[in-house]
PDB file of C-alpha atoms in Angstrom:
ATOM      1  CA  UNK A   1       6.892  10.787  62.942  1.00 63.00           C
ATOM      2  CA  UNK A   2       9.455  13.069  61.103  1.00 63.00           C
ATOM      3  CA  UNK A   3      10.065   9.926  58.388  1.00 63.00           C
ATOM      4  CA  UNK A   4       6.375  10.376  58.308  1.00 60.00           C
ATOM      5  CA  UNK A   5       6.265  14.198  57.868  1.00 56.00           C
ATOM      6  CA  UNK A   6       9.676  14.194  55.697  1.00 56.00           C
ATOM      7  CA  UNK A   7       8.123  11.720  52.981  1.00 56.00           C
ATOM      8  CA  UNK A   8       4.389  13.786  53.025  1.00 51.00           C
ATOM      9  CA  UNK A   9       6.847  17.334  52.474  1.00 52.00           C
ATOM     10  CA  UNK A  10       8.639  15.493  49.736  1.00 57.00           C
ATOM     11  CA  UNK A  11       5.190  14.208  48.206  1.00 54.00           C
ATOM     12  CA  UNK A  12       3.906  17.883  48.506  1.00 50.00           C
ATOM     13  CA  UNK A  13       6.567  19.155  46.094  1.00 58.00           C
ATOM     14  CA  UNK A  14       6.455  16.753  43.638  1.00 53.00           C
ATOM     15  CA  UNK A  15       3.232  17.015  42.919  1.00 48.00           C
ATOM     16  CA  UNK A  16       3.334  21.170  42.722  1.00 44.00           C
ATOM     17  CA  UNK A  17       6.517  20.605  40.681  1.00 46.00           C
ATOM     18  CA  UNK A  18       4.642  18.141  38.133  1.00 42.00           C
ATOM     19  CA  UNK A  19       1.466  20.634  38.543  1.00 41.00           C
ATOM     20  CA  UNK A  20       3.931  23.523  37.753  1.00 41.00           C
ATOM     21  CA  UNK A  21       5.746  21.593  34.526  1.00 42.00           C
ATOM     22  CA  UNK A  22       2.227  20.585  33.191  1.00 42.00           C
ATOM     23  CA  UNK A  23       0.810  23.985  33.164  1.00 44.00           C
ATOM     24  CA  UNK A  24       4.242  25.350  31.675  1.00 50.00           C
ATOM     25  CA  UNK A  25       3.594  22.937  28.469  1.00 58.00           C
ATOM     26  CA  UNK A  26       0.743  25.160  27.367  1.00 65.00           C
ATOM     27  CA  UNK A  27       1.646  28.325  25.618  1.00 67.00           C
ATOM     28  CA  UNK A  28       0.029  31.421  26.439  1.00 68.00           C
ATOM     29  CA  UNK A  29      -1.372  32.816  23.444  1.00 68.00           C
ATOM     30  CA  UNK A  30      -4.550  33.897  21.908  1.00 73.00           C
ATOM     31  CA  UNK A  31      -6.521  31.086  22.495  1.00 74.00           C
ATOM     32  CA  UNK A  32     -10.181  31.665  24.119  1.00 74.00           C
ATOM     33  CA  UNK A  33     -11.091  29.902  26.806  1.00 82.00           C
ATOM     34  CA  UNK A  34     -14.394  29.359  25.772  1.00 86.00           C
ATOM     35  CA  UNK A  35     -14.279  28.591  21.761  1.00 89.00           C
ATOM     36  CA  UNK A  36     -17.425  28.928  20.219  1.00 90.00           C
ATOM     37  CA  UNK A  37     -18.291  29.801  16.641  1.00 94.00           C
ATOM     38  CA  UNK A  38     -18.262  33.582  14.902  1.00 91.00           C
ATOM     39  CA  UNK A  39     -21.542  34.546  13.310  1.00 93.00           C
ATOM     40  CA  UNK A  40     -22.329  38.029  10.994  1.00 88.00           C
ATOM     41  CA  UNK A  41     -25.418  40.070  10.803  1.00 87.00           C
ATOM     42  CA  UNK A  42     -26.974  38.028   8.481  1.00 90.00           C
ATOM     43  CA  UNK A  43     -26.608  34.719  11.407  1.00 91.00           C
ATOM     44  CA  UNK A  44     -24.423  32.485   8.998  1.00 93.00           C
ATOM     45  CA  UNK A  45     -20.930  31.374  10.174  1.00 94.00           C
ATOM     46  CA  UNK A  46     -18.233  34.052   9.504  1.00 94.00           C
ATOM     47  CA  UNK A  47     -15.140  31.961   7.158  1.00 95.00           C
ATOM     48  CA  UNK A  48     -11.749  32.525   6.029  1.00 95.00           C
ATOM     49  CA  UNK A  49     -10.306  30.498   2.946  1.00 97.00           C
ATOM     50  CA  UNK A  50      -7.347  28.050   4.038  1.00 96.00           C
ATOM     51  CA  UNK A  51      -5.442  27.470   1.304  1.00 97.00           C
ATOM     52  CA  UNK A  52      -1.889  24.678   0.349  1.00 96.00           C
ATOM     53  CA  UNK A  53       0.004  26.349  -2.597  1.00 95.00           C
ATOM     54  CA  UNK A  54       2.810  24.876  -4.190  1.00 93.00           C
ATOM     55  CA  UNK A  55       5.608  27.037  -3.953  1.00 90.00           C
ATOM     56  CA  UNK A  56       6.045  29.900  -6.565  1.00 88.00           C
ATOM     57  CA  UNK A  57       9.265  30.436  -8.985  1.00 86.00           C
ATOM     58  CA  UNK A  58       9.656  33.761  -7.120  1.00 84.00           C
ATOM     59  CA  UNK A  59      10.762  34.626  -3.370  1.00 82.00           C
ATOM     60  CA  UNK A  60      10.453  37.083  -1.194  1.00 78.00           C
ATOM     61  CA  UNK A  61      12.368  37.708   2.047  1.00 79.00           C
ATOM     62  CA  UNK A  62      10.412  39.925   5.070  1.00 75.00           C
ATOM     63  CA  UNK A  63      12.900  41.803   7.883  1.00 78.00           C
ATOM     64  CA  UNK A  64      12.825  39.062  10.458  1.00 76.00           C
ATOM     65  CA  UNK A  65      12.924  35.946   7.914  1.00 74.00           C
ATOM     66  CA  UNK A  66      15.902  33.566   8.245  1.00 75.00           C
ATOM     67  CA  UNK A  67      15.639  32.132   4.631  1.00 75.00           C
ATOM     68  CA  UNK A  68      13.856  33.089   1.985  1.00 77.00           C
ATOM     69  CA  UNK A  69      10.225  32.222   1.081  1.00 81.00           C
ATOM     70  CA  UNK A  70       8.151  31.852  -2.243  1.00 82.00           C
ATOM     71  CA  UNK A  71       5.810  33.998  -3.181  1.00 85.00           C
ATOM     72  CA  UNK A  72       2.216  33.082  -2.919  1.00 89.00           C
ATOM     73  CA  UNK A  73       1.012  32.809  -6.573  1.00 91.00           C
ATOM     74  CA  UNK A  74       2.129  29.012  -6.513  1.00 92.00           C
ATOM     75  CA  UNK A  75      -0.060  26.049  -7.784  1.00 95.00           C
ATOM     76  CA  UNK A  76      -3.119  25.702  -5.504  1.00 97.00           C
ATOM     77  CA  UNK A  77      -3.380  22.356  -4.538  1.00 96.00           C
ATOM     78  CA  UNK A  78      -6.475  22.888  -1.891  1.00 97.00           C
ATOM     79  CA  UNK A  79      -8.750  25.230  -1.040  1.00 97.00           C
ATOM     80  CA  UNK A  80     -11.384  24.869   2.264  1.00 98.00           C
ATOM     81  CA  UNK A  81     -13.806  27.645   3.484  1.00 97.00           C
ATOM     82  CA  UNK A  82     -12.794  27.665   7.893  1.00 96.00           C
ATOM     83  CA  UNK A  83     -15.277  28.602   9.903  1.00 97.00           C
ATOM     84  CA  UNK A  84     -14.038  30.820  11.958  1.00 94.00           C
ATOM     85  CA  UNK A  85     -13.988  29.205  15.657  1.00 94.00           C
ATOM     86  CA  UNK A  86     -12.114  30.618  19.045  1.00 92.00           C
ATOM     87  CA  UNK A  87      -9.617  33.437  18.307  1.00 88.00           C
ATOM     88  CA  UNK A  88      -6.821  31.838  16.543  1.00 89.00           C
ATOM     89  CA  UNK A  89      -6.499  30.343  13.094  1.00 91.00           C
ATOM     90  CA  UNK A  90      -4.993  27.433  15.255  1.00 90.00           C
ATOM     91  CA  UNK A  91      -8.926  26.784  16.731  1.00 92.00           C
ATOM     92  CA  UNK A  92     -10.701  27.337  13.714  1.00 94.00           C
ATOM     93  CA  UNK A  93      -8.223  24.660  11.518  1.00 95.00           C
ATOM     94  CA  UNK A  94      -8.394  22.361  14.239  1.00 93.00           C
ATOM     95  CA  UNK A  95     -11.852  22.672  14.907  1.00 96.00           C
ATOM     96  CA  UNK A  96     -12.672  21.651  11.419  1.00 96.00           C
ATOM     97  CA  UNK A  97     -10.159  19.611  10.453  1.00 96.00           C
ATOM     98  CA  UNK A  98     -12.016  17.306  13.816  1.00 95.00           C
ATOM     99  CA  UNK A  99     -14.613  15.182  12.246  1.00 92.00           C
ATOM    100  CA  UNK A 100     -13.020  15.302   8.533  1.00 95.00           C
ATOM    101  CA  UNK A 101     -11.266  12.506   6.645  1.00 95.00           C
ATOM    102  CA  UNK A 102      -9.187  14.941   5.744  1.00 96.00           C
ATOM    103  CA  UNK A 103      -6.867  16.201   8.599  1.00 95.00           C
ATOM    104  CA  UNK A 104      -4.281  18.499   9.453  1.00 93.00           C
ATOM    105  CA  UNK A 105      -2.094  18.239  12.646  1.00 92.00           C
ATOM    106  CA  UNK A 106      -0.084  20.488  14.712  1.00 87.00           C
ATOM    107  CA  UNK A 107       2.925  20.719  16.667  1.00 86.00           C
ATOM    108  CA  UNK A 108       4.187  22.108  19.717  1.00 80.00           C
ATOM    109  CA  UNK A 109       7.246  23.799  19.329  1.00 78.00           C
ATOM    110  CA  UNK A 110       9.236  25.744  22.265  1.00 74.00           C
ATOM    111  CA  UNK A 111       6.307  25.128  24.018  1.00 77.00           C
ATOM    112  CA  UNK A 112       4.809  28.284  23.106  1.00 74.00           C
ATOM    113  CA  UNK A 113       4.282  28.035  19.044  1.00 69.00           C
ATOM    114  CA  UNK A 114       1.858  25.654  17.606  1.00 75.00           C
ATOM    115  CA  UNK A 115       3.412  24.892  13.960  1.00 82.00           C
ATOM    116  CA  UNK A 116       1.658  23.332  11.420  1.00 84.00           C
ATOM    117  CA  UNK A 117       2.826  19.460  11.281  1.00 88.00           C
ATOM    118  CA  UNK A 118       1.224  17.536   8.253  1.00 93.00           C
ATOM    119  CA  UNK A 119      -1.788  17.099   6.307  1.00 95.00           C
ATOM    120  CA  UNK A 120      -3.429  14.299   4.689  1.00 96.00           C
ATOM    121  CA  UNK A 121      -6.064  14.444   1.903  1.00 96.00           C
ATOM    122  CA  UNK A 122      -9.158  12.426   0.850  1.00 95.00           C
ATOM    123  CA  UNK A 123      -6.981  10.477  -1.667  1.00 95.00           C
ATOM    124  CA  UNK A 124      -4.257   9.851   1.209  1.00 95.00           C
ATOM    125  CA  UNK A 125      -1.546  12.504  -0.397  1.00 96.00           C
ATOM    126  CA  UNK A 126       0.024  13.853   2.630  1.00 96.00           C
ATOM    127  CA  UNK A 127       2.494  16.475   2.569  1.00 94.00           C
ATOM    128  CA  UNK A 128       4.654  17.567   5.279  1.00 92.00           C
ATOM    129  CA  UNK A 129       4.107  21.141   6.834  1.00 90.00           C
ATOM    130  CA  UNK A 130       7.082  21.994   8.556  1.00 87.00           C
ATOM    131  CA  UNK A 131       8.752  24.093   6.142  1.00 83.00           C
ATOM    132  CA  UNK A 132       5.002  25.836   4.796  1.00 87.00           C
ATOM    133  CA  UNK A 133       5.236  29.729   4.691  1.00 87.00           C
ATOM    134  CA  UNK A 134       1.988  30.836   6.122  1.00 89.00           C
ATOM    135  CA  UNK A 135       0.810  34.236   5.255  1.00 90.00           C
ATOM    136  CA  UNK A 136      -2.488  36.126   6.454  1.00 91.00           C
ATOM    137  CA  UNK A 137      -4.045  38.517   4.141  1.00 91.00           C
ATOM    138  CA  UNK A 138      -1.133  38.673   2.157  1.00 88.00           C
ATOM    139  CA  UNK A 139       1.495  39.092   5.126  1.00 86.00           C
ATOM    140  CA  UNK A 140       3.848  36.722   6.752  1.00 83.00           C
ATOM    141  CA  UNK A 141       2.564  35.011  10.113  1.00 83.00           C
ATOM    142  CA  UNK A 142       4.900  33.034  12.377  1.00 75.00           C
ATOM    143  CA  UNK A 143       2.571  30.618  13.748  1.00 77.00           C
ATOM    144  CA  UNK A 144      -1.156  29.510  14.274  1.00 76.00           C
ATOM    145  CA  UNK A 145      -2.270  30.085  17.946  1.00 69.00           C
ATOM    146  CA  UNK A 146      -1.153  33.628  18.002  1.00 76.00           C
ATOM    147  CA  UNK A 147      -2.240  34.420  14.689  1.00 80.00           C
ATOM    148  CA  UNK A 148      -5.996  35.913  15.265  1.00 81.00           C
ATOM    149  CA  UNK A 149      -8.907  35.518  12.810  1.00 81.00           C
ATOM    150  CA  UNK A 150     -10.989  38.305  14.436  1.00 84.00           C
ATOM    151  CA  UNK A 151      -8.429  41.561  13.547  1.00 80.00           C
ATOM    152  CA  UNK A 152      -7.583  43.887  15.725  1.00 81.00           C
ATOM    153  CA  UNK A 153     -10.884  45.182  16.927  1.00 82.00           C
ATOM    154  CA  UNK A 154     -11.732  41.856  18.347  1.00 79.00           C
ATOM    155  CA  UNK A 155     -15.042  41.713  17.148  1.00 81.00           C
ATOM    156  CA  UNK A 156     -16.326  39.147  14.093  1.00 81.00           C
ATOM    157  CA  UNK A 157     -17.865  40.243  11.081  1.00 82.00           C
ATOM    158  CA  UNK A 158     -16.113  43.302  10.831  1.00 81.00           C
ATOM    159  CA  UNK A 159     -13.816  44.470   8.016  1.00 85.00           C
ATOM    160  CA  UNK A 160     -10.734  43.490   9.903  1.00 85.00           C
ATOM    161  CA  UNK A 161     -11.186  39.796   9.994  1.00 89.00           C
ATOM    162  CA  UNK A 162      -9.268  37.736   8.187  1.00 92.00           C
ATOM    163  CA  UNK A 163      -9.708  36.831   5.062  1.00 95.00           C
ATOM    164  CA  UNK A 164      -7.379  34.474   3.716  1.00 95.00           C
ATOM    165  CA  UNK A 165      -4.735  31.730   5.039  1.00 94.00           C
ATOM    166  CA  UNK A 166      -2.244  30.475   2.754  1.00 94.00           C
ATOM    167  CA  UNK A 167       0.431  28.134   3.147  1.00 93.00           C
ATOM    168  CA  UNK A 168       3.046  27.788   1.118  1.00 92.00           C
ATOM    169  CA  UNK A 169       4.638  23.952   0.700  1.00 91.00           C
ATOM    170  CA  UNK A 170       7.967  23.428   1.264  1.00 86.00           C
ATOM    171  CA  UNK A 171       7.715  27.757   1.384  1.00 80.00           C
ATOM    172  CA  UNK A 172      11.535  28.063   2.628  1.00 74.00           C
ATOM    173  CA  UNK A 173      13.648  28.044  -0.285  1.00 63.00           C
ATOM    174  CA  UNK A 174      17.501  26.766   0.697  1.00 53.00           C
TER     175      UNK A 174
END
């Protein structure tokens, strides 16, 4: 009986410790729970430009940057119109990037900061993404899923929405 009750005890805190690990791989960020898409007055999808740049031949270096990042007047190499999905640019790339030949991938880093990974074009280019400088509307952002496309009102389709995404390859400058 206590072998019995020992091993069911044991069995009982595994599986709240695995429960308890699980849940801890998911960041909390800005994520909704409930994605669905943003639409304006007019009813038609509210976007944001996503844009890969090739680094510029200037840098710039914000407050809390390590190394030094290009400017964002670089090359464009691609351009795509996001609908804006969820609250995150995180949702919105993933969301389209879904049923694309084209794709971009994340990953999870600390477990709280979804990074962008790589991304592969029609033509099968792929470039690497860990090293892109990602700026919104002009300003340094540290990562996707905490970076939100609605502004700080919280409402779409207002003035504060983002606008543009633009990531810098190879952005960090050694």
């Amino acid at each position: 009986m206590r072998k019995r009750l020992t091993t069911a005890l044991i069995s009982v805190i595994l599986a709240v410790t695995v429960a308890l690990v699980l849940t801890a791989c998911e960041p909390n960020d800005g994520r909704s729970e409930n994605p669905d898409y943003h639409y304006g007055a007019d009813g038609k999808i509210i976007t944001f430009t996503l844009e890969l740049r090739e680094p510029s031949e200037k840098s710039e270096t914000e407050s809390t940057d390590r190394f030094p990042h290009s400017e964002l007047d670089g090359k464009l190499i691609k351009s795509w119109d996001i609908p804006m999905y969820g609250n995150t640019v995180y949702e919105s790339v993933v969301k389209y990037f879904e049923d694309k030949t084209e794709s971009v991938t994340f990953r999870l880093e600390n477990r709280k900061f979804y990074m962008f990974h790589d991304l592969t074009l029609d033509d099968g280019t792929t470039y690497n993404l860990e090293t892109v400088y990602m700026a919104v509307d002009g300003v340094y952002a540290s990562c996707a899923n905490f970076q939100s496309i609605l502004g700080s009102d919280g409402e779409g389709g207002t003035d504060d929405d983002i606008k543009k995404v633009v990531l810098v390859y190879r952005g960090w400058l050694y």
